Amino acid sequence: MITHAIVRPPGASFARAISSSGAAIDVALAQAQHAEYRQALVAAGVEVEVLLPDEGYPDSCFMQDPALVIAGTAVIARPGAASRLGEEASVAQALAGRFPLARIVPPGTLEGGDVLILPDRVVVGISARTNRAGIAQLAGALSAVGLPVYEAPVDGYLHLLTAVTHLGEGRLLAVEGFAVPPPLAGRPVLRVPADEAYACNALGIGANVILPAGYPKTSAMLRSHGFEVLPVPTTEFAKADGGVTCLSLAW
């Protein structure tokens, strides 16, 4: 279960974040929504550490992508988006001294949004942002702790975690119609209706699930399975192709 999270509020430069839609981002609203997100983490029992905004990197509020903590190892990733290269340096400084560090180096690329962490394995999406060289380096970094790494193709989604997330205790949340890759076969899967696909990127913390606000069918489904749903408004982060898992480096 997640007990710690490092977050970074969006700065003024977030208005220039990568966006597939090109929709205008309201930075002040994004900052208010980020504050609600932090409150939800605290409500779920997570110890939250807040870094200063990094104006040099418009997407730097998406803390999941430049680094991950897996089985006591901090993996400093290498973003696949050119404008995000360099974000990882300050995150590495924040993690140094807490965990041994492993680094993804060229030609590898790896973004945390493609990394699904389970108790017995790690499944990594091959996407426009993460390549096989990056996955191989991650596998090498985790071999010492005996955690196998599997790859899974990602078609039609930005990241693997856009289509499937881990709620905890082996239970998955996946978009209706998404074919769960073989390394995840046999696990219970809760399905998000196709018209609420954005809600699939949810953050499970014990009995709690932080969920984007405004997705009533997914919220009701999760509650029917015994979860406490903590809805958070994320409209401005959605404009930058981000969701609730993206906003924290959690372990």
CSV table of N, CA, C and O in Angstrom, one decimal, residues 77-200:
chain,number,residue,atom,x,y,z
A,77,ALA,N,14.0,7.7,-14.5
A,77,ALA,CA,13.6,7.4,-15.8
A,77,ALA,C,14.2,8.3,-16.9
A,77,ALA,O,15.0,9.3,-16.5
A,78,ARG,N,13.9,8.1,-18.1
A,78,ARG,CA,14.4,9.0,-19.2
A,78,ARG,C,13.2,9.2,-20.1
A,78,ARG,O,12.8,8.3,-20.9
A,79,PRO,N,12.5,10.4,-20.0
A,79,PRO,CA,11.3,10.6,-20.7
A,79,PRO,C,11.5,10.5,-22.2
A,79,PRO,O,12.5,10.8,-22.8
A,80,GLY,N,10.4,10.0,-22.8
A,80,GLY,CA,10.4,9.8,-24.3
A,80,GLY,C,10.0,11.1,-25.0
A,80,GLY,O,10.2,11.2,-26.2
A,81,ALA,N,9.4,12.1,-24.3
A,81,ALA,CA,9.1,13.3,-24.9
A,81,ALA,C,10.3,14.3,-24.8
A,81,ALA,O,10.8,14.5,-23.6
A,82,ALA,N,10.8,14.8,-25.9
A,82,ALA,CA,12.0,15.6,-25.8
A,82,ALA,C,11.9,16.8,-24.9
A,82,ALA,O,12.9,17.1,-24.2
A,83,SER,N,10.8,17.4,-24.8
A,83,SER,CA,10.6,18.6,-24.0
A,83,SER,C,10.7,18.3,-22.5
A,83,SER,O,10.9,19.2,-21.7
A,84,ARG,N,10.6,17.0,-22.1
A,84,ARG,CA,10.6,16.6,-20.7
A,84,ARG,C,12.0,16.1,-20.3
A,84,ARG,O,12.2,15.9,-19.1
A,85,LEU,N,12.9,15.9,-21.3
A,85,LEU,CA,14.3,15.5,-20.9
A,85,LEU,C,14.9,16.5,-20.0
A,85,LEU,O,15.0,17.7,-20.3
A,86,GLY,N,15.4,16.1,-18.9
A,86,GLY,CA,16.0,17.0,-17.9
A,86,GLY,C,15.2,17.1,-16.6
A,86,GLY,O,15.7,17.5,-15.6
A,87,GLU,N,13.9,16.8,-16.7
A,87,GLU,CA,13.0,16.9,-15.5
A,87,GLU,C,13.5,15.9,-14.4
A,87,GLU,O,13.4,16.2,-13.2
A,88,GLU,N,14.1,14.8,-14.9
A,88,GLU,CA,14.5,13.8,-13.9
A,88,GLU,C,15.6,14.2,-13.0
A,88,GLU,O,15.8,13.6,-11.9
A,89,ALA,N,16.4,15.3,-13.3
A,89,ALA,CA,17.6,15.6,-12.5
A,89,ALA,C,17.2,16.1,-11.1
A,89,ALA,O,17.7,15.6,-10.1
A,90,SER,N,16.2,17.0,-11.0
A,90,SER,CA,15.8,17.5,-9.7
A,90,SER,C,15.1,16.4,-8.9
A,90,SER,O,15.1,16.3,-7.7
A,91,VAL,N,14.4,15.5,-9.6
A,91,VAL,CA,13.7,14.4,-8.9
A,91,VAL,C,14.7,13.4,-8.3
A,91,VAL,O,14.6,12.9,-7.2
A,92,ALA,N,15.8,13.2,-9.1
A,92,ALA,CA,16.9,12.3,-8.6
A,92,ALA,C,17.5,12.9,-7.3
A,92,ALA,O,17.8,12.2,-6.4
A,93,GLN,N,17.6,14.3,-7.3
A,93,GLN,CA,18.2,14.9,-6.1
A,93,GLN,C,17.2,14.7,-4.9
A,93,GLN,O,17.7,14.5,-3.8
A,94,ALA,N,15.9,14.7,-5.2
A,94,ALA,CA,15.0,14.6,-4.1
A,94,ALA,C,15.0,13.1,-3.5
A,94,ALA,O,14.7,12.9,-2.3
A,95,LEU,N,15.4,12.2,-4.4
A,95,LEU,CA,15.4,10.8,-3.9
A,95,LEU,C,16.7,10.3,-3.4
A,95,LEU,O,16.8,9.3,-2.8
A,96,ALA,N,17.8,11.0,-3.8
A,96,ALA,CA,19.1,10.6,-3.4
A,96,ALA,C,19.2,10.5,-1.9
A,96,ALA,O,18.8,11.4,-1.2
A,97,GLY,N,19.9,9.5,-1.4
A,97,GLY,CA,20.0,9.3,0.0
A,97,GLY,C,18.9,8.5,0.7
A,97,GLY,O,19.0,8.0,1.8
A,98,ARG,N,17.8,8.4,0.0
A,98,ARG,CA,16.6,7.6,0.5
A,98,ARG,C,16.6,6.2,0.0
A,98,ARG,O,16.3,5.3,0.7
A,99,PHE,N,17.0,6.1,-1.3
A,99,PHE,CA,17.0,4.8,-2.0
A,99,PHE,C,18.3,4.7,-2.8
A,99,PHE,O,18.8,5.7,-3.3
A,100,PRO,N,18.7,3.4,-3.1
A,100,PRO,CA,19.7,3.3,-4.2
A,100,PRO,C,19.1,3.7,-5.5
A,100,PRO,O,17.9,3.5,-5.7
A,101,LEU,N,19.9,4.4,-6.3
A,101,LEU,CA,19.4,4.9,-7.6
A,101,LEU,C,19.9,4.1,-8.8
A,101,LEU,O,21.0,3.7,-8.8
A,102,ALA,N,18.9,3.8,-9.7
A,102,ALA,CA,19.2,3.2,-11.0
A,102,ALA,C,18.8,4.2,-12.0
A,102,ALA,O,17.8,4.9,-11.8
A,103,ARG,N,19.5,4.3,-13.1
A,103,ARG,CA,19.2,5.3,-14.1
A,103,ARG,C,19.0,4.6,-15.5
A,103,ARG,O,19.7,3.7,-15.9
A,104,ILE,N,18.0,5.1,-16.2
A,104,ILE,CA,17.7,4.7,-17.6
A,104,ILE,C,18.6,5.7,-18.5
A,104,ILE,O,18.5,6.9,-18.3
A,105,VAL,N,19.4,5.1,-19.3
A,105,VAL,CA,20.3,5.9,-20.1
A,105,VAL,C,20.0,5.7,-21.6
A,105,VAL,O,19.4,4.7,-22.0
A,106,PRO,N,20.5,6.6,-22.5
A,106,PRO,CA,20.3,6.4,-23.9
A,106,PRO,C,20.9,5.0,-24.4
A,106,PRO,O,21.9,4.6,-23.8
A,107,PRO,N,20.3,4.3,-25.3
A,107,PRO,CA,19.1,4.8,-26.1
A,107,PRO,C,17.8,4.5,-25.4
A,107,PRO,O,16.7,4.6,-26.1
A,108,GLY,N,17.8,4.1,-24.2
A,108,GLY,CA,16.5,3.7,-23.5
A,108,GLY,C,15.7,4.9,-23.2
A,108,GLY,O,16.2,6.0,-22.9
A,109,THR,N,14.4,4.8,-23.3
A,109,THR,CA,13.4,5.7,-22.8
A,109,THR,C,12.4,5.0,-21.9
A,109,THR,O,12.1,3.8,-22.2
A,110,LEU,N,12.0,5.6,-20.9
A,110,LEU,CA,11.0,5.0,-20.0
A,110,LEU,C,10.3,6.1,-19.3
A,110,LEU,O,10.9,7.1,-18.8
A,111,GLU,N,8.9,6.0,-19.3
A,111,GLU,CA,8.1,7.0,-18.5
A,111,GLU,C,7.3,6.2,-17.6
A,111,GLU,O,6.7,5.1,-17.9
A,112,GLY,N,7.1,6.7,-16.3
A,112,GLY,CA,6.4,6.0,-15.3
A,112,GLY,C,5.0,5.7,-15.6
A,112,GLY,O,4.4,4.7,-15.1
A,113,GLY,N,4.4,6.4,-16.5
A,113,GLY,CA,3.0,6.2,-16.9
A,113,GLY,C,2.8,4.9,-17.6
A,113,GLY,O,1.7,4.4,-17.8
A,114,ASP,N,4.0,4.3,-18.1
A,114,ASP,CA,3.9,3.0,-18.7
A,114,ASP,C,4.2,1.8,-17.8
A,114,ASP,O,4.2,0.6,-18.2
A,115,VAL,N,4.4,2.1,-16.5
A,115,VAL,CA,4.9,1.1,-15.6
A,115,VAL,C,3.8,0.7,-14.6
A,115,VAL,O,3.4,1.5,-13.8
A,116,LEU,N,3.4,-0.6,-14.7
A,116,LEU,CA,2.4,-1.1,-13.8
A,116,LEU,C,3.1,-2.0,-12.8
A,116,LEU,O,3.6,-3.0,-13.2
A,117,ILE,N,3.0,-1.6,-11.5
A,117,ILE,CA,3.8,-2.3,-10.5
A,117,ILE,C,2.8,-3.2,-9.7
A,117,ILE,O,1.8,-2.8,-9.1
A,118,LEU,N,3.1,-4.5,-9.7
A,118,LEU,CA,2.4,-5.5,-8.9
A,118,LEU,C,3.3,-6.1,-7.9
A,118,LEU,O,4.5,-6.0,-8.0
A,119,PRO,N,2.8,-6.8,-6.9
A,119,PRO,CA,3.6,-7.4,-5.9
A,119,PRO,C,4.6,-8.4,-6.4
A,119,PRO,O,5.7,-8.5,-5.9
A,120,ASP,N,4.3,-9.1,-7.5
A,120,ASP,CA,5.1,-10.2,-8.0
A,120,ASP,C,5.8,-9.9,-9.3
A,120,ASP,O,6.5,-10.7,-9.8
A,121,ARG,N,5.5,-8.8,-9.9
A,121,ARG,CA,6.0,-8.5,-11.2
A,121,ARG,C,5.8,-7.0,-11.6
A,121,ARG,O,5.0,-6.3,-11.0
A,122,VAL,N,6.5,-6.6,-12.6
A,122,VAL,CA,6.3,-5.2,-13.2
A,122,VAL,C,6.0,-5.4,-14.7
A,122,VAL,O,6.7,-6.1,-15.4
A,123,VAL,N,4.9,-4.8,-15.1
A,123,VAL,CA,4.5,-4.9,-16.5
A,123,VAL,C,4.7,-3.5,-17.1
A,123,VAL,O,4.2,-2.5,-16.6
A,124,VAL,N,5.4,-3.4,-18.2
A,124,VAL,CA,5.7,-2.1,-18.8
A,124,VAL,C,5.2,-2.0,-20.3
A,124,VAL,O,5.5,-2.9,-21.1
A,125,GLY,N,4.5,-0.9,-20.5
A,125,GLY,CA,4.0,-0.7,-21.9
A,125,GLY,C,5.1,-0.2,-22.9
A,125,GLY,O,5.9,0.6,-22.5
A,126,ILE,N,5.1,-0.8,-24.0
A,126,ILE,CA,5.9,-0.3,-25.1
A,126,ILE,C,5.0,0.7,-25.8
A,126,ILE,O,4.0,0.4,-26.4
A,127,SER,N,5.4,2.0,-25.8
A,127,SER,CA,4.6,3.1,-26.3
A,127,SER,C,5.4,4.1,-27.0
A,127,SER,O,6.6,3.8,-27.2
A,128,ALA,N,4.8,5.2,-27.4
A,128,ALA,CA,5.6,6.2,-28.0
A,128,ALA,C,6.6,6.9,-27.1
A,128,ALA,O,7.5,7.6,-27.5
A,129,ARG,N,6.4,6.6,-25.8
A,129,ARG,CA,7.3,7.2,-24.8
A,129,ARG,C,8.2,6.3,-24.1
A,129,ARG,O,9.2,6.7,-23.5
A,130,THR,N,8.0,5.0,-24.2
A,130,THR,CA,8.8,4.0,-23.6
A,130,THR,C,9.2,2.9,-24.6
A,130,THR,O,8.4,2.4,-25.3
A,131,ASN,N,10.6,2.6,-24.7
A,131,ASN,CA,11.0,1.7,-25.7
A,131,ASN,C,11.6,0.4,-25.1
A,131,ASN,O,11.8,0.3,-23.8
A,132,ARG,N,11.9,-0.6,-25.9
A,132,ARG,CA,12.4,-1.8,-25.4
A,132,ARG,C,13.8,-1.7,-24.7
A,132,ARG,O,14.0,-2.4,-23.7
A,133,ALA,N,14.6,-0.8,-25.1
A,133,ALA,CA,15.9,-0.6,-24.5
A,133,ALA,C,15.7,-0.1,-23.0
A,133,ALA,O,16.4,-0.5,-22.1
A,134,GLY,N,14.7,0.8,-22.8
A,134,GLY,CA,14.4,1.3,-21.5
A,134,GLY,C,13.8,0.2,-20.6
A,134,GLY,O,14.2,0.1,-19.4
A,135,ILE,N,13.0,-0.7,-21.2
A,135,ILE,CA,12.4,-1.8,-20.4
A,135,ILE,C,13.5,-2.8,-20.0
A,135,ILE,O,13.5,-3.3,-18.9
A,136,ALA,N,14.4,-3.0,-20.9
A,136,ALA,CA,15.5,-3.9,-20.6
A,136,ALA,C,16.4,-3.4,-19.5
A,136,ALA,O,16.8,-4.2,-18.6
A,137,GLN,N,16.6,-2.1,-19.5
A,137,GLN,CA,17.4,-1.5,-18.4
A,137,GLN,C,16.7,-1.6,-17.1
A,137,GLN,O,17.3,-1.8,-16.0
A,138,LEU,N,15.4,-1.4,-17.1
A,138,LEU,CA,14.6,-1.5,-15.9
A,138,LEU,C,14.7,-2.9,-15.4
A,138,LEU,O,14.8,-3.2,-14.2
A,139,ALA,N,14.6,-3.9,-16.3
A,139,ALA,CA,14.6,-5.3,-15.9
A,139,ALA,C,16.0,-5.6,-15.2
A,139,ALA,O,16.1,-6.3,-14.2
A,140,GLY,N,17.0,-5.0,-15.8
A,140,GLY,CA,18.4,-5.2,-15.2
A,140,GLY,C,18.4,-4.6,-13.8
A,140,GLY,O,19.0,-5.2,-12.9
A,141,ALA,N,17.8,-3.4,-13.6
A,141,ALA,CA,17.9,-2.8,-12.3
A,141,ALA,C,17.1,-3.5,-11.2
A,141,ALA,O,17.5,-3.5,-10.1
A,142,LEU,N,16.1,-4.2,-11.7
A,142,LEU,CA,15.2,-4.9,-10.7
A,142,LEU,C,15.6,-6.4,-10.5
A,142,LEU,O,15.0,-7.1,-9.7
A,143,SER,N,16.5,-6.9,-11.3
A,143,SER,CA,16.9,-8.3,-11.2
A,143,SER,C,17.5,-8.6,-9.8
A,143,SER,O,17.3,-9.7,-9.3
A,144,ALA,N,18.2,-7.7,-9.2
A,144,ALA,CA,18.8,-7.9,-7.9
A,144,ALA,C,17.8,-8.2,-6.8
A,144,ALA,O,18.1,-8.9,-5.8
A,145,VAL,N,16.5,-7.7,-7.0
A,145,VAL,CA,15.5,-7.9,-6.0
A,145,VAL,C,14.5,-9.0,-6.4
A,145,VAL,O,13.5,-9.3,-5.7
A,146,GLY,N,14.9,-9.6,-7.5
A,146,GLY,CA,14.1,-10.8,-8.0
A,146,GLY,C,12.7,-10.4,-8.5
A,146,GLY,O,11.8,-11.3,-8.5
A,147,LEU,N,12.5,-9.2,-9.0
A,147,LEU,CA,11.2,-8.8,-9.5
A,147,LEU,C,11.2,-8.8,-11.0
A,147,LEU,O,11.9,-8.0,-11.7
A,148,PRO,N,10.5,-9.8,-11.7
A,148,PRO,CA,10.6,-9.9,-13.1
A,148,PRO,C,9.8,-8.7,-13.8
A,148,PRO,O,8.9,-8.2,-13.3
A,149,VAL,N,10.3,-8.4,-15.0
A,149,VAL,CA,9.7,-7.3,-15.8
A,149,VAL,C,9.2,-7.9,-17.1
A,149,VAL,O,10.0,-8.6,-17.8
A,150,TYR,N,8.0,-7.6,-17.4
A,150,TYR,CA,7.4,-8.0,-18.7
A,150,TYR,C,7.0,-6.8,-19.5
A,150,TYR,O,6.6,-5.8,-19.0
A,151,GLU,N,7.0,-7.0,-20.8
A,151,GLU,CA,6.6,-5.9,-21.7
A,151,GLU,C,5.2,-6.2,-22.2
A,151,GLU,O,4.8,-7.3,-22.4
A,152,ALA,N,4.5,-5.1,-22.6
A,152,ALA,CA,3.2,-5.2,-23.1
A,152,ALA,C,3.0,-4.1,-24.2
A,152,ALA,O,3.3,-2.9,-23.9
A,153,PRO,N,2.5,-4.4,-25.4
A,153,PRO,CA,2.3,-3.3,-26.4
A,153,PRO,C,1.1,-2.4,-25.9
A,153,PRO,O,0.2,-2.9,-25.3
A,154,VAL,N,1.3,-1.2,-26.2
A,154,VAL,CA,0.2,-0.2,-25.9
A,154,VAL,C,-0.2,0.4,-27.3
A,154,VAL,O,0.5,1.1,-28.0
A,155,ASP,N,-1.4,0.1,-27.7
A,155,ASP,CA,-2.0,0.6,-28.9
A,155,ASP,C,-3.2,1.5,-28.6
A,155,ASP,O,-4.1,1.1,-27.9
A,156,GLY,N,-3.2,2.7,-29.1
A,156,GLY,CA,-4.3,3.6,-29.0
A,156,GLY,C,-4.4,4.3,-27.7
A,156,GLY,O,-5.3,5.0,-27.4
A,157,TYR,N,-3.3,4.2,-26.9
A,157,TYR,CA,-3.3,4.9,-25.6
A,157,TYR,C,-1.9,5.6,-25.4
A,157,TYR,O,-0.9,5.1,-25.9
A,158,LEU,N,-1.9,6.7,-24.7
A,158,LEU,CA,-0.6,7.4,-24.5
A,158,LEU,C,0.3,6.5,-23.7
A,158,LEU,O,1.5,6.3,-24.0
A,159,HIS,N,-0.2,6.0,-22.6
A,159,HIS,CA,0.6,5.1,-21.7
A,159,HIS,C,-0.2,3.9,-21.3
A,159,HIS,O,-1.4,3.9,-21.4
A,160,LEU,N,0.5,2.9,-20.8
A,160,LEU,CA,-0.2,1.7,-20.3
A,160,LEU,C,-1.2,2.0,-19.2
A,160,LEU,O,-2.3,1.5,-19.2
A,161,LEU,N,-0.8,2.9,-18.3
A,161,LEU,CA,-1.7,3.2,-17.2
A,161,LEU,C,-2.9,4.1,-17.6
A,161,LEU,O,-3.8,4.4,-16.8
A,162,THR,N,-3.0,4.5,-18.9
A,162,THR,CA,-4.2,5.1,-19.4
A,162,THR,C,-5.3,4.1,-19.6
A,162,THR,O,-6.5,4.4,-19.5
A,163,ALA,N,-4.9,2.8,-19.8
A,163,ALA,CA,-5.8,1.8,-20.2
A,163,ALA,C,-6.1,0.8,-19.0
A,163,ALA,O,-7.1,0.1,-19.0
A,164,VAL,N,-5.1,0.6,-18.1
A,164,VAL,CA,-5.2,-0.3,-17.0
A,164,VAL,C,-4.4,0.2,-15.8
A,164,VAL,O,-3.3,0.6,-16.0
A,165,THR,N,-5.0,0.1,-14.6
A,165,THR,CA,-4.3,0.5,-13.4
A,165,THR,C,-4.5,-0.6,-12.4
A,165,THR,O,-5.4,-1.5,-12.5
A,166,HIS,N,-3.6,-0.6,-11.4
A,166,HIS,CA,-3.7,-1.6,-10.3
A,166,HIS,C,-4.3,-1.0,-9.1
A,166,HIS,O,-3.8,0.0,-8.5
A,167,LEU,N,-5.5,-1.5,-8.6
A,167,LEU,CA,-6.2,-0.9,-7.5
A,167,LEU,C,-5.6,-1.4,-6.2
A,167,LEU,O,-5.8,-0.8,-5.1
A,168,GLY,N,-4.8,-2.5,-6.2
A,168,GLY,CA,-4.3,-3.1,-5.0
A,168,GLY,C,-4.8,-4.6,-4.9
A,168,GLY,O,-5.8,-5.0,-5.4
A,169,GLU,N,-4.0,-5.4,-4.2
A,169,GLU,CA,-4.3,-6.8,-3.9
A,169,GLU,C,-4.6,-7.5,-5.2
A,169,GLU,O,-5.4,-8.5,-5.3
A,170,GLY,N,-3.9,-7.2,-6.3
A,170,GLY,CA,-4.0,-7.9,-7.5
A,170,GLY,C,-5.1,-7.5,-8.4
A,170,GLY,O,-5.3,-8.0,-9.5
A,171,ARG,N,-6.0,-6.6,-7.9
A,171,ARG,CA,-7.2,-6.2,-8.7
A,171,ARG,C,-6.9,-5.1,-9.6
A,171,ARG,O,-6.2,-4.1,-9.3
A,172,LEU,N,-7.3,-5.3,-10.9
A,172,LEU,CA,-7.0,-4.3,-11.9
A,172,LEU,C,-8.3,-3.5,-12.3
A,172,LEU,O,-9.4,-4.0,-12.1
A,173,LEU,N,-8.1,-2.3,-12.8
A,173,LEU,CA,-9.1,-1.5,-13.4
A,173,LEU,C,-8.7,-1.2,-14.8
A,173,LEU,O,-7.6,-0.7,-15.1
A,174,ALA,N,-9.6,-1.6,-15.7
A,174,ALA,CA,-9.3,-1.5,-17.2
A,174,ALA,C,-10.4,-1.0,-17.9
A,174,ALA,O,-11.6,-1.2,-17.6
A,175,VAL,N,-10.1,-0.3,-19.0
A,175,VAL,CA,-11.1,0.3,-19.9
A,175,VAL,C,-11.9,-0.9,-20.6
A,175,VAL,O,-11.3,-1.9,-21.0
A,176,GLU,N,-13.2,-0.8,-20.7
A,176,GLU,CA,-14.0,-1.7,-21.4
A,176,GLU,C,-13.5,-1.9,-22.8
A,176,GLU,O,-13.3,-0.9,-23.5
A,177,GLY,N,-13.3,-3.2,-23.2
A,177,GLY,CA,-12.8,-3.5,-24.5
A,177,GLY,C,-11.3,-3.5,-24.6
A,177,GLY,O,-10.7,-4.0,-25.6
A,178,PHE,N,-10.5,-3.1,-23.6
A,178,PHE,CA,-9.1,-3.2,-23.6
A,178,PHE,C,-8.7,-4.6,-23.3
A,178,PHE,O,-9.1,-5.2,-22.3
A,179,ALA,N,-7.9,-5.2,-24.2
A,179,ALA,CA,-7.4,-6.6,-24.0
A,179,ALA,C,-6.3,-6.6,-23.0
A,179,ALA,O,-5.2,-6.1,-23.3
A,180,VAL,N,-6.5,-7.1,-21.8
A,180,VAL,CA,-5.5,-7.2,-20.8
A,180,VAL,C,-4.3,-8.0,-21.3
A,180,VAL,O,-4.5,-9.2,-21.7
A,181,PRO,N,-3.1,-7.5,-21.2
A,181,PRO,CA,-2.0,-8.3,-21.8
A,181,PRO,C,-1.7,-9.5,-21.0
A,181,PRO,O,-2.0,-9.6,-19.8
A,182,PRO,N,-1.1,-10.5,-21.7
A,182,PRO,CA,-0.9,-11.8,-21.0
A,182,PRO,C,-0.2,-11.8,-19.7
A,182,PRO,O,-0.5,-12.6,-18.8
A,183,PRO,N,0.8,-10.9,-19.5
A,183,PRO,CA,1.5,-10.9,-18.1
A,183,PRO,C,0.5,-10.5,-17.0
A,183,PRO,O,0.8,-10.7,-15.8
A,184,LEU,N,-0.7,-10.0,-17.3
A,184,LEU,CA,-1.7,-9.6,-16.3
A,184,LEU,C,-2.8,-10.6,-16.3
A,184,LEU,O,-3.8,-10.4,-15.5
A,185,ALA,N,-2.8,-11.7,-17.1
A,185,ALA,CA,-3.9,-12.6,-17.2
A,185,ALA,C,-4.1,-13.3,-15.8
A,185,ALA,O,-3.2,-13.5,-15.0
A,186,GLY,N,-5.4,-13.6,-15.6
A,186,GLY,CA,-5.8,-14.3,-14.4
A,186,GLY,C,-6.1,-13.5,-13.2
A,186,GLY,O,-6.5,-14.0,-12.1
A,187,ARG,N,-5.9,-12.2,-13.3
A,187,ARG,CA,-6.2,-11.3,-12.2
A,187,ARG,C,-7.6,-10.7,-12.3
A,187,ARG,O,-8.1,-10.5,-13.4
A,188,PRO,N,-8.3,-10.5,-11.2
A,188,PRO,CA,-9.6,-9.9,-11.3
A,188,PRO,C,-9.6,-8.5,-11.9
A,188,PRO,O,-8.7,-7.7,-11.6
A,189,VAL,N,-10.5,-8.3,-12.9
A,189,VAL,CA,-10.5,-7.0,-13.6
A,189,VAL,C,-11.9,-6.3,-13.4
A,189,VAL,O,-12.9,-6.9,-13.7
A,190,LEU,N,-11.9,-5.1,-13.0
A,190,LEU,CA,-13.1,-4.3,-12.9
A,190,LEU,C,-13.0,-3.4,-14.2
A,190,LEU,O,-12.0,-2.8,-14.5
A,191,ARG,N,-14.1,-3.2,-14.9
A,191,ARG,CA,-14.2,-2.6,-16.1
A,191,ARG,C,-14.8,-1.2,-16.0
A,191,ARG,O,-15.8,-1.0,-15.4
A,192,VAL,N,-14.1,-0.2,-16.6
A,192,VAL,CA,-14.6,1.2,-16.7
A,192,VAL,C,-15.3,1.3,-18.1
A,192,VAL,O,-14.8,0.9,-19.1
A,193,PRO,N,-16.6,1.8,-18.0
A,193,PRO,CA,-17.3,2.0,-19.3
A,193,PRO,C,-16.5,2.8,-20.3
A,193,PRO,O,-15.8,3.8,-19.9
A,194,ALA,N,-16.7,2.5,-21.6
A,194,ALA,CA,-15.9,3.2,-22.6
A,194,ALA,C,-16.1,4.7,-22.6
A,194,ALA,O,-15.2,5.4,-22.9
A,195,ASP,N,-17.4,5.1,-22.2
A,195,ASP,CA,-17.6,6.5,-22.3
A,195,ASP,C,-17.1,7.2,-21.0
A,195,ASP,O,-17.2,8.5,-20.9
A,196,GLU,N,-16.5,6.5,-20.1
A,196,GLU,CA,-15.8,7.1,-19.0
A,196,GLU,C,-14.3,6.6,-18.9
A,196,GLU,O,-13.7,6.6,-17.8
A,197,ALA,N,-13.7,6.4,-20.1
A,197,ALA,CA,-12.4,5.8,-20.1
A,197,ALA,C,-11.4,6.6,-19.4
A,197,ALA,O,-10.4,6.0,-18.8
A,198,TYR,N,-11.5,7.9,-19.3
A,198,TYR,CA,-10.5,8.7,-18.6
A,198,TYR,C,-10.4,8.3,-17.1
A,198,TYR,O,-9.3,8.4,-16.5
A,199,ALA,N,-11.5,7.8,-16.6
A,199,ALA,CA,-11.5,7.5,-15.2
A,199,ALA,C,-10.7,6.2,-14.9
A,199,ALA,O,-10.5,5.9,-13.7
A,200,CYS,N,-10.3,5.5,-15.9
A,200,CYS,CA,-9.5,4.3,-15.7
A,200,CYS,C,-8.2,4.6,-15.0
A,200,CYS,O,-7.6,3.8,-14.2
